[in-house]
Amino acid sequence: TGLTIGQRVVTVQQGPLYRVRGSHVTLWCKVSGYQGPAEQNFQWSIYLPSAPEREVQIVSTIDPSFPYAIYTQRVRSRGIFVERMQGDAVLLHITELQDQDAGEYECHTPNTDERYFGSYSAKMNLSVIEDTLSASMAPQALTLTEGDVVELTCEVSKSTTQHTHLSVGWYHLRGAGEHHAEEVLILSKDFTLKPGPSYEQRFLVGDVQLNKVGNTTYKLFLSGVQPSDQGQLYCEAAEWIEDPDKTWKDISRKQTERTSLAVMSQGRDLSVDMSAAESSLSEGDTLQLNCMVEAQKSSSRHFQVTWLLNGMKVARVDPYGVLIWEEEYEERAKPGQLQAFKTSNTIYILTIYEVGLRDNGTYHCSVSEMKTPGDLHGIQTNLSSGIQVNVKPIESHMLLSMSTSTPQVTAGDSLILHCEVQGATSPVSVQWWHLPLQHPNPGVLVATVEQDGSLRLGSTYQDGRAWGSLRLEKVSSGTFTLVIPSTLDDDGGQYRCEATEWSRGQSWTVEGETAVTVNSMGLGLHATLKSRVASVTYRQSFELVCQVSANYTLKEVPASVRWLFQPNLPTGPYHKLVQVFPNGTMAWVSAQSHFKGKAQLTKAETSFRLHIHTTVAAQEGTYQCEVEVWRRNILPLGRPAAATRSNAVGIKVVLPESKLQVDTTNRSVEIASGADTAIECKILFAHNNSQLAVTWYLLPPQADGTPLQIIRADYSSILEYGSEFSSPAQKSRFLSQRVSSNVFWLQILSANLGDQGNYYCVVEEWLWLVDGWYKRGEGTSGRTTLEFKLPDRELQVEKTNHSISAREGEEVTLHCLLQGAHLPGTHLLATWFQVKKSGLDNPLLTLHHDGTIKYPQESLAGRLYLRRPTAGDFSLTLSSVEEGDAGVYYCQVQEWQQQGEEKDWALQASARSGYTQLTTIPSESTVMSRICSSPSLLNFILYLPLVLILLLVLAVFFWYCKCRK
């Protein structure tokens, strides 16, 4: 509960477990949901009842020094060891359980995951109990006669306090040196009797019994002992306990002493002879074998006869005369090909009709005498001498030759295969196989001609839509012709003809092959698109020719052309315009309606033409043609057999020439700081039916020549601000306005020093041409330089340039000091700027003459402070320095005075401070994270000592060479 995918889980065998002292104990442990190597390590510990909080280490798969001293010797001698079942599962073995091994066991897996997540150990309890099981049987040495009865007694008891079950059984060892004991009869822990395989039949008839007499006494009764019972018999008892996982475990086993048993056989006379009417045969002949039994008083005795071929059983006739065939002969016996019967108690006959090569070999007859007809084991067995039977094969003189009148075809052509059979004296069946080049084995069945002349198609060729209707022509009794009307690309390779002759239950097969090459319809198929012109004037016409070539005659195969168009966009996809099908029908795409009605489509033997008249701008772009061909002789057409796409041809539509003229006069505007102003953009000439789009640009004084986009008003008057002017503060100060049909203004409200620079506009002329707006031309205005009128008097502000550094996350102060006093009755205004990489002076904070502070960038409001310990100190404090704060800063201080009560304020003096260059230093954690996140930088740092050592070695080498000279 609560686990997720990827969470490590350690599972140990469920406890508590009860095991007896001195037994071999195993405990399993496994882990799942881990990361890292497939082979996990395991460590076993125990918490003894005397110190349940103290961990005592036992054994580890990874650390030989892991065991505590009390377990070291047992681990070294493998009295305790870990067996790995697989990479993530092990068994803890305790070969001889001791009393001090009782306690709580913990299985722990060392972490190989990227992070700790899940369980890494599990615990279970093991209790050590006394072994109270006992089993005893008095040893005996018995010598009995075949058919006598054996009775053995076994005493079994236990006094375990836990709930356990007993199983009691007898086992048989045939020889003195035999180690594998076979089961005689077992009373299982579930109180059911289970005989061993050799005693099952005798158990069913009651000759083998096990009875419980009283609480501890178990008796085995073995009636009608046989010679096979000779050997040693013993009793084994096992005590079983049910573990918490509902499985039963034998916790103790005890064997008794052994009783030896010798069985004396009752000797009898028995001889067997076998004869054959004929032992040298040809395929299809009849074989008869006679088995004759000679014995005294044979009529009152019971015999079982078994027929053997090369030592393997064929059939058996039991004393009742019931015939039992071995499985591999049963199918032949059902239609009467094999017969075996008993004519008398001493004569038995086996007959095989239509013998084959499989009946070759040595035949024997085995006779077993049974005490009673229902016995499973004979009291004596005798084997006849062997008869060697030789079956000669029937030879066939059949010959086959295969050929084709179409060794090389193009997909869609007919394939004709000939198969000629000679020398057959019986009916013949023929099979045609295709061995593809890619997968020649085992081959694909094409068709079969049965002995009666009927045709049956292979499963792959039953679909007539793929190959057409296959035809078979039988020219003469031994000549067959197969016709595949329409071949596919994959039909190349070898074709095999197999002819089979049938006679007297035998068959002979001959085969022949021929090679066929099928050329793909795509081989040599090529399309070339041409145009006489690369550009066409608006509302004129142009024509595209799609020339097709192939290695076959195009007019004989169905073909279609699909015209494709890519609008004049660098990464735009190709769109389908129209498709002309083989039957001449056309399918237009509704999305390309500006082509329909303006296009004429024609087809020749090897070319397709697309003629566009009254060209519009939307038809400018790249064109391609795609040609598809189908196999002939197949209807309906279905999927194309091959396709090719032509080269791309670009068509440019030349629009009417633009007459747009923009005033290119350079101007200069001088204003006071804080005042509003407007930059003018004047159009000298434009078409009356066109629409204009205006984009305003600023080239700051310190820029590197790259202008900054301020605002763009498209031909629908939709505004788009540049990235440097997209903040709400900037949007509120820079406005684009169309004053008249040919005059646009850029209004700048509350201009400051950061706004100075060169302004200009770019005007685009857009024209509606039938299907949309198109850019006809553009013009750029002259530049307007915005400057600020400074008062005659200049304030004294420190002009020294500074360079300071600060660590990321720390606080830094940028100084701006007014030197000297300002005039009475005046108020000071101070603005801090940061010079961006674009050259634009970006205002950060403004202290107005009324004492209010405004932040053009609200995101910085919580990090910028004016401490102002004195009236002339406008130093800026920047808290929690970030990497993006690096750059150049300066402040501007202005002196303002109100001209009278409730009158405007006037600028009296102004000054700008020196520049302060701020450099940020990454913190230690930031440096390490950047190094770790950059493999190239991390590798450079790791290999830097090696590089320095190499350079030092080279320097010493060159110095040594120079000294030698």
PDB file of N, CA and C in Angstrom, residues 270-301:
ATOM      1  N   LEU A 270       9.721 -73.522 -20.429  1.00  0.00           N
ATOM      2  CA  LEU A 270       9.059 -72.641 -21.401  1.00  0.00           C
ATOM      3  C   LEU A 270      10.045 -72.390 -22.529  1.00  0.00           C
ATOM      4  N   SER A 271       9.621 -72.697 -23.803  1.00  0.00           N
ATOM      5  CA  SER A 271      10.449 -72.383 -24.967  1.00  0.00           C
ATOM      6  C   SER A 271       9.596 -71.701 -26.030  1.00  0.00           C
ATOM      7  N   VAL A 272      10.249 -70.831 -26.843  1.00  0.00           N
ATOM      8  CA  VAL A 272       9.532 -70.036 -27.838  1.00  0.00           C
ATOM      9  C   VAL A 272      10.275 -70.140 -29.157  1.00  0.00           C
ATOM     10  N   ASP A 273       9.522 -70.302 -30.257  1.00  0.00           N
ATOM     11  CA  ASP A 273      10.111 -70.337 -31.598  1.00  0.00           C
ATOM     12  C   ASP A 273       9.282 -69.445 -32.516  1.00  0.00           C
ATOM     13  N   MET A 274       9.921 -68.909 -33.538  1.00  0.00           N
ATOM     14  CA  MET A 274       9.224 -68.010 -34.469  1.00  0.00           C
ATOM     15  C   MET A 274       9.654 -68.348 -35.891  1.00  0.00           C
ATOM     16  N   SER A 275       8.693 -68.230 -36.849  1.00  0.00           N
ATOM     17  CA  SER A 275       8.976 -68.503 -38.253  1.00  0.00           C
ATOM     18  C   SER A 275       8.263 -67.460 -39.113  1.00  0.00           C
ATOM     19  N   ALA A 276       8.770 -67.320 -40.379  1.00  0.00           N
ATOM     20  CA  ALA A 276       8.168 -66.377 -41.331  1.00  0.00           C
ATOM     21  C   ALA A 276       7.970 -67.080 -42.642  1.00  0.00           C
ATOM     22  N   ALA A 277       6.836 -66.828 -43.312  1.00  0.00           N
ATOM     23  CA  ALA A 277       6.569 -67.430 -44.613  1.00  0.00           C
ATOM     24  C   ALA A 277       7.584 -66.932 -45.632  1.00  0.00           C
ATOM     25  N   GLU A 278       7.972 -65.670 -45.579  1.00  0.00           N
ATOM     26  CA  GLU A 278       8.944 -65.084 -46.487  1.00  0.00           C
ATOM     27  C   GLU A 278       9.578 -63.893 -45.783  1.00  0.00           C
ATOM     28  N   SER A 279      10.922 -63.818 -45.737  1.00  0.00           N
ATOM     29  CA  SER A 279      11.593 -62.709 -45.044  1.00  0.00           C
ATOM     30  C   SER A 279      12.203 -61.690 -45.994  1.00  0.00           C
ATOM     31  N   SER A 280      12.293 -62.006 -47.299  1.00  0.00           N
ATOM     32  CA  SER A 280      12.770 -61.045 -48.300  1.00  0.00           C
ATOM     33  C   SER A 280      11.579 -60.628 -49.139  1.00  0.00           C
ATOM     34  N   LEU A 281      11.191 -59.330 -48.993  1.00  0.00           N
ATOM     35  CA  LEU A 281       9.950 -58.837 -49.599  1.00  0.00           C
ATOM     36  C   LEU A 281      10.212 -57.555 -50.377  1.00  0.00           C
ATOM     37  N   SER A 282       9.246 -57.180 -51.187  1.00  0.00           N
ATOM     38  CA  SER A 282       9.238 -55.881 -51.868  1.00  0.00           C
ATOM     39  C   SER A 282       8.131 -55.030 -51.262  1.00  0.00           C
ATOM     40  N   GLU A 283       8.278 -53.718 -51.421  1.00  0.00           N
ATOM     41  CA  GLU A 283       7.248 -52.817 -50.891  1.00  0.00           C
ATOM     42  C   GLU A 283       5.889 -53.212 -51.444  1.00  0.00           C
ATOM     43  N   GLY A 284       4.905 -53.296 -50.527  1.00  0.00           N
ATOM     44  CA  GLY A 284       3.548 -53.668 -50.919  1.00  0.00           C
ATOM     45  C   GLY A 284       3.228 -55.121 -50.699  1.00  0.00           C
ATOM     46  N   ASP A 285       4.255 -55.995 -50.451  1.00  0.00           N
ATOM     47  CA  ASP A 285       3.997 -57.413 -50.178  1.00  0.00           C
ATOM     48  C   ASP A 285       3.434 -57.588 -48.773  1.00  0.00           C
ATOM     49  N   THR A 286       3.079 -58.864 -48.434  1.00  0.00           N
ATOM     50  CA  THR A 286       2.504 -59.179 -47.125  1.00  0.00           C
ATOM     51  C   THR A 286       3.513 -60.004 -46.323  1.00  0.00           C
ATOM     52  N   LEU A 287       3.689 -59.625 -45.044  1.00  0.00           N
ATOM     53  CA  LEU A 287       4.585 -60.337 -44.125  1.00  0.00           C
ATOM     54  C   LEU A 287       3.754 -61.044 -43.064  1.00  0.00           C
ATOM     55  N   GLN A 288       4.011 -62.371 -42.868  1.00  0.00           N
ATOM     56  CA  GLN A 288       3.324 -63.137 -41.815  1.00  0.00           C
ATOM     57  C   GLN A 288       4.362 -63.796 -40.934  1.00  0.00           C
ATOM     58  N   LEU A 289       4.257 -63.552 -39.616  1.00  0.00           N
ATOM     59  CA  LEU A 289       5.169 -64.118 -38.631  1.00  0.00           C
ATOM     60  C   LEU A 289       4.367 -64.997 -37.671  1.00  0.00           C
ATOM     61  N   ASN A 290       4.887 -66.237 -37.425  1.00  0.00           N
ATOM     62  CA  ASN A 290       4.227 -67.176 -36.541  1.00  0.00           C
ATOM     63  C   ASN A 290       5.069 -67.349 -35.279  1.00  0.00           C
ATOM     64  N   CYS A 291       4.435 -67.234 -34.081  1.00  0.00           N
ATOM     65  CA  CYS A 291       5.102 -67.405 -32.791  1.00  0.00           C
ATOM     66  C   CYS A 291       4.502 -68.663 -32.134  1.00  0.00           C
ATOM     67  N   MET A 292       5.398 -69.659 -31.829  1.00  0.00           N
ATOM     68  CA  MET A 292       4.937 -70.932 -31.285  1.00  0.00           C
ATOM     69  C   MET A 292       5.528 -71.146 -29.888  1.00  0.00           C
ATOM     70  N   VAL A 293       4.648 -71.508 -28.917  1.00  0.00           N
ATOM     71  CA  VAL A 293       5.024 -71.701 -27.516  1.00  0.00           C
ATOM     72  C   VAL A 293       5.017 -73.186 -27.204  1.00  0.00           C
ATOM     73  N   GLU A 294       6.101 -73.686 -26.580  1.00  0.00           N
ATOM     74  CA  GLU A 294       6.171 -75.075 -26.143  1.00  0.00           C
ATOM     75  C   GLU A 294       6.347 -75.098 -24.626  1.00  0.00           C
ATOM     76  N   ALA A 295       5.436 -75.786 -23.910  1.00  0.00           N
ATOM     77  CA  ALA A 295       5.486 -75.900 -22.451  1.00  0.00           C
ATOM     78  C   ALA A 295       4.617 -77.063 -22.032  1.00  0.00           C
ATOM     79  N   GLN A 296       4.969 -77.697 -20.909  1.00  0.00           N
ATOM     80  CA  GLN A 296       4.170 -78.783 -20.383  1.00  0.00           C
ATOM     81  C   GLN A 296       2.849 -78.237 -19.859  1.00  0.00           C
ATOM     82  N   LYS A 297       1.809 -79.010 -20.073  1.00  0.00           N
ATOM     83  CA  LYS A 297       0.458 -78.613 -19.633  1.00  0.00           C
ATOM     84  C   LYS A 297       0.148 -77.182 -20.055  1.00  0.00           C
ATOM     85  N   SER A 298       0.448 -76.861 -21.300  1.00  0.00           N
ATOM     86  CA  SER A 298       0.287 -75.479 -21.797  1.00  0.00           C
ATOM     87  C   SER A 298      -1.162 -75.024 -21.788  1.00  0.00           C
ATOM     88  N   SER A 299      -2.086 -75.949 -21.917  1.00  0.00           N
ATOM     89  CA  SER A 299      -3.497 -75.538 -21.995  1.00  0.00           C
ATOM     90  C   SER A 299      -4.004 -74.946 -20.679  1.00  0.00           C
ATOM     91  N   SER A 300      -3.367 -75.338 -19.556  1.00  0.00           N
ATOM     92  CA  SER A 300      -3.817 -74.809 -18.264  1.00  0.00           C
ATOM     93  C   SER A 300      -2.961 -73.661 -17.766  1.00  0.00           C
ATOM     94  N   ARG A 301      -2.058 -73.189 -18.604  1.00  0.00           N
ATOM     95  CA  ARG A 301      -1.174 -72.093 -18.180  1.00  0.00           C
ATOM     96  C   ARG A 301      -1.536 -70.809 -18.933  1.00  0.00           C
TER      97      ARG A 301
END
